[in-house]
Each structure stands twice: as C-alpha cells, then as structure tokens.
Tab-separated table of C-alpha atoms in Angstrom:
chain	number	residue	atom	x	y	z
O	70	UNK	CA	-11.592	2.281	20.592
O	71	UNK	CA	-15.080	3.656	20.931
O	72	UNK	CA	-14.639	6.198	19.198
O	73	UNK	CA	-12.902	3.545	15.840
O	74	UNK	CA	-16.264	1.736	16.824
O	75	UNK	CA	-18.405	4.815	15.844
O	76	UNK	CA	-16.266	5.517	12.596
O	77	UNK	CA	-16.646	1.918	11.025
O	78	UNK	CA	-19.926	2.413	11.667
O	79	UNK	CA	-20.619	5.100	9.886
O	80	UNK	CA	-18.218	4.683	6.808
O	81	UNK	CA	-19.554	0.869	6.579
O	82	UNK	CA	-23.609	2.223	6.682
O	83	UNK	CA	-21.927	4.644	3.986
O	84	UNK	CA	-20.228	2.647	1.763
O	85	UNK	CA	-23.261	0.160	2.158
O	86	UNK	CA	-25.820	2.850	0.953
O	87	UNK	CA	-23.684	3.899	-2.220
O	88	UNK	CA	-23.410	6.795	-1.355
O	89	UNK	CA	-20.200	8.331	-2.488
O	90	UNK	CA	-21.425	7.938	-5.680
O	91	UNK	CA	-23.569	10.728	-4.695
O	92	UNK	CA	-20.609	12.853	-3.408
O	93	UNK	CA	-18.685	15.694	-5.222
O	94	UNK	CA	-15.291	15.107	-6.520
O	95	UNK	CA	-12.695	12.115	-6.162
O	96	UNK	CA	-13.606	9.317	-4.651
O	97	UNK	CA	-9.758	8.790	-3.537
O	98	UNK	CA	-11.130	10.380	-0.259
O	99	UNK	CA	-14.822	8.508	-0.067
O	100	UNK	CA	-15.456	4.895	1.674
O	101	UNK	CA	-16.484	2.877	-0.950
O	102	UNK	CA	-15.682	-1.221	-0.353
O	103	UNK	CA	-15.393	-3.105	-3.443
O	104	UNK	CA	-18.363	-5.627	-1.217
O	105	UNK	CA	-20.793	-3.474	-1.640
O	106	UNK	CA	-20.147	-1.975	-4.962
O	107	UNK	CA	-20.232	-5.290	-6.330
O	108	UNK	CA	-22.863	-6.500	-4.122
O	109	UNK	CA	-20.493	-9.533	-2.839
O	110	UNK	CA	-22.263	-11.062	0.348
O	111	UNK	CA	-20.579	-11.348	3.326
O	112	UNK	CA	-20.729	-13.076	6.207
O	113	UNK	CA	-21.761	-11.135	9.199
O	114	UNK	CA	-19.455	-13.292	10.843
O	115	UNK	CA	-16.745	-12.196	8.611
O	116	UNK	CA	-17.353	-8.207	9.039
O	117	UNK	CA	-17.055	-9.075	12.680
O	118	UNK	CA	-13.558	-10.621	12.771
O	119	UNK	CA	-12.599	-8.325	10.887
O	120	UNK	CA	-13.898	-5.624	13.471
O	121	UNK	CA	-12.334	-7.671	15.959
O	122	UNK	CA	-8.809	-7.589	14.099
O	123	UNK	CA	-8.810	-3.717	13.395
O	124	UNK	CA	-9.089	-3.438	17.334
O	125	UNK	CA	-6.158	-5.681	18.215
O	126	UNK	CA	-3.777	-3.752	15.383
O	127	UNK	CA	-4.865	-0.870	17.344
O	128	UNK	CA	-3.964	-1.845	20.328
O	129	UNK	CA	-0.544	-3.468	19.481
O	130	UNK	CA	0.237	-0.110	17.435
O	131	UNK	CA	-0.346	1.963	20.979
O	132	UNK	CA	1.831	-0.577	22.627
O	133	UNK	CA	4.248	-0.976	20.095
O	134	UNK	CA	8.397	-0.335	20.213
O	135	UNK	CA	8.283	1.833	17.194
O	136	UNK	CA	5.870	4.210	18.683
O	137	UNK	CA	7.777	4.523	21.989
O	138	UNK	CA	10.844	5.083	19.506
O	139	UNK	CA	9.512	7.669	17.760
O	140	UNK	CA	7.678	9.895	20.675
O	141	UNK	CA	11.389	11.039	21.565
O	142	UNK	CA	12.237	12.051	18.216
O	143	UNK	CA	12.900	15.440	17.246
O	144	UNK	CA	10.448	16.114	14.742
O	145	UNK	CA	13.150	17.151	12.495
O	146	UNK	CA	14.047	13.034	12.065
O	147	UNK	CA	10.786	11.956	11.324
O	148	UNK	CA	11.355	11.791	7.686
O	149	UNK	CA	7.631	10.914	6.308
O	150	UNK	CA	4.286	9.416	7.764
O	151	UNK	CA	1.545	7.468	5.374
O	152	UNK	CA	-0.047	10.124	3.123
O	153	UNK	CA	-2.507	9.487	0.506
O	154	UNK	CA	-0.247	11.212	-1.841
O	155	UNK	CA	2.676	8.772	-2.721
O	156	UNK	CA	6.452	10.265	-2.896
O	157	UNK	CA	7.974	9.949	-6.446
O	158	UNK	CA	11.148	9.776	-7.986
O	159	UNK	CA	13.211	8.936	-10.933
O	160	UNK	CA	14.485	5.905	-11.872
O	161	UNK	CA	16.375	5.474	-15.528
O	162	UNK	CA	14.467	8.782	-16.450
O	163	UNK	CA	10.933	6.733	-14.842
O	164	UNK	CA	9.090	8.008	-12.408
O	165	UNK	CA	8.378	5.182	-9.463
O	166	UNK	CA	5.891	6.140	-6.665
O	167	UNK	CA	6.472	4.428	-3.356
O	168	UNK	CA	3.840	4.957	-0.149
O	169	UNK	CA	6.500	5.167	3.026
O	170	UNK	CA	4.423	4.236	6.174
O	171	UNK	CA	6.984	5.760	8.570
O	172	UNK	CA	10.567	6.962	7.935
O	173	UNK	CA	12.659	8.281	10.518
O	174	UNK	CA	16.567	8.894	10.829
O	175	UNK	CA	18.719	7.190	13.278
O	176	UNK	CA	21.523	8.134	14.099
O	177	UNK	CA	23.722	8.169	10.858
O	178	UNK	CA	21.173	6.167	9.230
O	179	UNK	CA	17.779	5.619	8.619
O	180	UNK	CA	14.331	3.245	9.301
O	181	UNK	CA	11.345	2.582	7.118
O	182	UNK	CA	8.843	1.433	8.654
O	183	UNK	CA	6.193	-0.854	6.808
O	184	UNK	CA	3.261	-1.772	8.941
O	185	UNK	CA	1.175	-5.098	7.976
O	186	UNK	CA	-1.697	-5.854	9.269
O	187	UNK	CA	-2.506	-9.279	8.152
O	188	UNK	CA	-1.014	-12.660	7.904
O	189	UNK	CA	0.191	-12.764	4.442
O	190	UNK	CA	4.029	-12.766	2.780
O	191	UNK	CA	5.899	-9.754	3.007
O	192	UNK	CA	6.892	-9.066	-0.288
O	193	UNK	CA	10.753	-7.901	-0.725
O	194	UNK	CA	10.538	-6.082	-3.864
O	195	UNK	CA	8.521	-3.430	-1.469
O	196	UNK	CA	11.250	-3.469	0.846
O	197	UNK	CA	14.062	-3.168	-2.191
O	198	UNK	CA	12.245	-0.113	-3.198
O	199	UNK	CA	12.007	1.374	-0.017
O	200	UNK	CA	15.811	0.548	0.025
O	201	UNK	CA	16.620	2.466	-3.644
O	202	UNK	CA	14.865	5.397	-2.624
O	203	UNK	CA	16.500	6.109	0.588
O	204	UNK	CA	19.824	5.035	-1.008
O	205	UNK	CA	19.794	6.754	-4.299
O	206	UNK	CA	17.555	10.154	-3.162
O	207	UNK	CA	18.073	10.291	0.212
O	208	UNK	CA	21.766	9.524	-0.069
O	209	UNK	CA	21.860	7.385	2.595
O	210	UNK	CA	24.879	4.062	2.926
O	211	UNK	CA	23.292	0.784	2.620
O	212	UNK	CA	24.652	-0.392	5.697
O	213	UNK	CA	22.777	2.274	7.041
O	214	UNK	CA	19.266	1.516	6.061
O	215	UNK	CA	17.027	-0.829	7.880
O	216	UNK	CA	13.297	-1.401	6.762
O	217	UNK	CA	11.475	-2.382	9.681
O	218	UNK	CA	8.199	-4.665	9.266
O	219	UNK	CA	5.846	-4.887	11.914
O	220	UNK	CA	3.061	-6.754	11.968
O	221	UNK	CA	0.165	-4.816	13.974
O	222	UNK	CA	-2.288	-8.153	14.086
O	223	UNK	CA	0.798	-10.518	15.534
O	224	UNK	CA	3.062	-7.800	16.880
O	225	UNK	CA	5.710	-9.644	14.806
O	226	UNK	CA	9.009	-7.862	14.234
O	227	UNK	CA	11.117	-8.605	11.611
O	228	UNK	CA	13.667	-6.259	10.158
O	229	UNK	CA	15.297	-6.066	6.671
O	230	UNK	CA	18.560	-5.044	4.844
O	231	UNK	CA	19.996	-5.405	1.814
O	232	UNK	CA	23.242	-5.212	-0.097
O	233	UNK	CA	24.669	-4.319	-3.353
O	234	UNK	CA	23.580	-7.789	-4.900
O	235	UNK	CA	20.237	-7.166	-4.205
O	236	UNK	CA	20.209	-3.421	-5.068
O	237	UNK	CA	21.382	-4.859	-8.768
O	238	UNK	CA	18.713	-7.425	-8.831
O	239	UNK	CA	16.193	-5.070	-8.442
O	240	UNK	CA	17.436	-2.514	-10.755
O	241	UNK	CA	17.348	-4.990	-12.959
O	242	UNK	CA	13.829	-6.673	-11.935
O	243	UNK	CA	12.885	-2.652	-12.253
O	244	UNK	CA	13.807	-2.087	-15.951
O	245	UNK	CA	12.387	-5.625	-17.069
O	246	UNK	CA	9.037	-4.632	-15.088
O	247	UNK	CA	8.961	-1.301	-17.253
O	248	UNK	CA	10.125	-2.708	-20.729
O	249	UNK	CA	7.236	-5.543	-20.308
O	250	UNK	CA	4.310	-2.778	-19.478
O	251	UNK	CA	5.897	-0.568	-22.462
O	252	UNK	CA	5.976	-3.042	-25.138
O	253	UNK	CA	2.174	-3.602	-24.355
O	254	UNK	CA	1.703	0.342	-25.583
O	255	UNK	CA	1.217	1.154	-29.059
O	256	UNK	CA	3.256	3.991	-28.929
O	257	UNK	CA	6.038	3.874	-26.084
O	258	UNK	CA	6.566	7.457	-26.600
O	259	UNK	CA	3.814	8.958	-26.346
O	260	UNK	CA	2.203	6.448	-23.541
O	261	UNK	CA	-0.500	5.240	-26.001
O	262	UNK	CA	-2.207	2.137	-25.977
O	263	UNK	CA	-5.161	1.084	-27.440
O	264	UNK	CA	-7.794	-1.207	-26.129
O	265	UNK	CA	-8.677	-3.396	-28.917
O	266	UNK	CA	-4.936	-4.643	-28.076
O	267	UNK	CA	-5.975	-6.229	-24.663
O	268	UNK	CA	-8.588	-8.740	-25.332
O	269	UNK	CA	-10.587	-9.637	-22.162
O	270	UNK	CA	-9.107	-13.298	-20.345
O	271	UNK	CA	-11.736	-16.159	-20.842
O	272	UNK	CA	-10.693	-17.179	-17.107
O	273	UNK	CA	-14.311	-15.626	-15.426
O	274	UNK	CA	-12.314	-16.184	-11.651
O	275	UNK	CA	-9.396	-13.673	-12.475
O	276	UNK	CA	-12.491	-10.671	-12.656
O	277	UNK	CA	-14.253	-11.960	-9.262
O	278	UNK	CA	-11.386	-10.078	-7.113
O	279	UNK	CA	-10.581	-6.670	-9.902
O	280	UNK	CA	-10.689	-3.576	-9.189
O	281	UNK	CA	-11.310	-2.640	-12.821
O	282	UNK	CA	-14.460	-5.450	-12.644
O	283	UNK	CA	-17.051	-2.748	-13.872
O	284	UNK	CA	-15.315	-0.483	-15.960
O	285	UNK	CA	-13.873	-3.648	-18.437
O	286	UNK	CA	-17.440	-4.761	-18.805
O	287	UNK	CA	-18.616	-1.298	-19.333
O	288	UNK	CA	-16.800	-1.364	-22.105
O	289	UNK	CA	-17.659	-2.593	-25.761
C-alpha cells in the first residue's frame, strides 16, 4: 500500500502539472485526469476519499475468492487479464471490442470476471457481450458461462448468466445500436461523416462531464 501511496503521488503531481502534454507519443499510456485538464476544482476532501477507496479495493482484491481461485490455475486456463488493448471480433461482418478483466476456464466452462469498483448499476448489456463473445468465438455452451461481478469497494458478489432469450435481445439491441450510429454517417460505406451534420446541443450541462469538451469547442 505504500508503495500505491507513492504512485498516486506522483501520477496526481503529474497529471496536475500538465505534463503529458509535454511527453512523446500517445497519451493512451500518460496520467492525464480530465480535473486538471479542465481545471475542475476539487475538494481536497474529495481526492482523499477517493485515496481512501483505492486502498480498501486493494485490499478486498488481495483477500478476495477470485484471487485464491485463480492462484491454483494452470496458467494454460487463464484465458485473458485487463490489457489496454481491447480483444475484437466480428459481429454481422462488425467489429465489437470488448475489455475482459479476467477470464478463466472452469472445468467445461468458463468465468468472466468484471471487477467494479464503485457503487453504481452494473450494466447487463456489458455482461451480454461478455456472454456473445465467449459463446460465439470461444465456442463455449451457455449453460456454461458465468460472468462473475465483484465489487472491490463492497466485496459484493453477484454472478450472472444468460439464456437464449437474452442472447436474441442483444443481437438485436446490437444491430439497432449500429444501424442508429450508421445512419448518422454521410456515407455508410465508406465511414464518412461530416461535421456540419452534428450541430453542437444548446444544453451547456451535457459538455461539463465530456471527454470531447475541448476538441468540440476547438472547433469552428
């Protein structure tokens, strides 16, 4: 925990000094908080808490049941482990990129885990996804797949499986979701859209949380 201590530290003093804008290449791999790029002011109260909650996830992820599981796995089962790169594959000749915290197999079957680390909703069309990929690419029964959320702050436990019902719902949820985003393109086929085609919102409170904040008023 000392040494977690010693890295917030530094990549807070970091981010707070701007200075992976002075750093080569992507920032993918830089600490840059959207707080201080936007100069949002925070608490010092509120930095603290959440110092306070990154040490108990910690410490419930050292003590957790899915760690002691997966310590006497061969490291043949251990199926993926949170990368920055996402995993991809094809869906209705789409490609869908999913981020896999932890997969393992089990037995015959197989467990996704999805870590959380706040107090929010889960929200099941993550879980459905996780569930299509491991059904349809990793060939595995659906009465074989288990996604297992754990919540690191709570050390809550709660796991999920679906069926064929819900597998069709999201397919279908899947292919709405990419017909929507494609009829906002001026050409579908060639992935071309054009800006003048998406006017900025008049609601001022949708841009206060954005990640695209600076760039959209950067813009003409």
């Amino acid at each position: 925990l000392v040494r977690i201590k010693n890295l917030m530290i530094r990549d807070f003093r970091y981010s707070k000094s701007s200075l992976y804008w002075e750093a080569y290449g992507s920032l993918r791999e830089r600490v840059a908080l959207f707080e201080h790029e936007y100069e949002i002011d925070i608490p010092d109260e509120e930095w603290k808490k959440t110092y306070k909650e990154i040490k108990e996830c910690i410490k419930n992820f050292y003590k957790s049941s899915i760690l002691e599981k997966i310590i006497h796995l061969d490291k043949e089962s251990i199926l993926s482990i949170d990368s920055i790169t996402p995993t991809q594959f094809c869906f209705n000749r789409e490609k869908i990129y999913i981020n896999l915290d932890l997969a393992y197999k089990i037995e015959d079957g197989i467990e996704i885990v999805d870590w959380k680390t706040g107090i929010g909703e889960s929200d099941q069309r993550q879980f459905l996804l996780y569930t299509l990929y491991a059904r349809e690419v990793l060939g595995i029964p659906l009465n074989k797949i288990s996604i297992v959320e754990f919540n690191l702050l709570n050390q809550h436990q709660k796991i999920h499986k679906f069926g064929l019902e819900d597998i069709k719902i999201a397919k279908r949820n899947i292919n709405n979701s990419i017909s929507s985003m494609k009829d906002q393109l001026r050409d579908s086929v060639e992935n071309v859209a054009v800006i003048t085609d998406f006017p900025r919102t008049d609601d001022i409170t949708k841009c206060i949380s954005c990640n695209f904040r600076k760039i959209c008023f950067d813009l003409p």
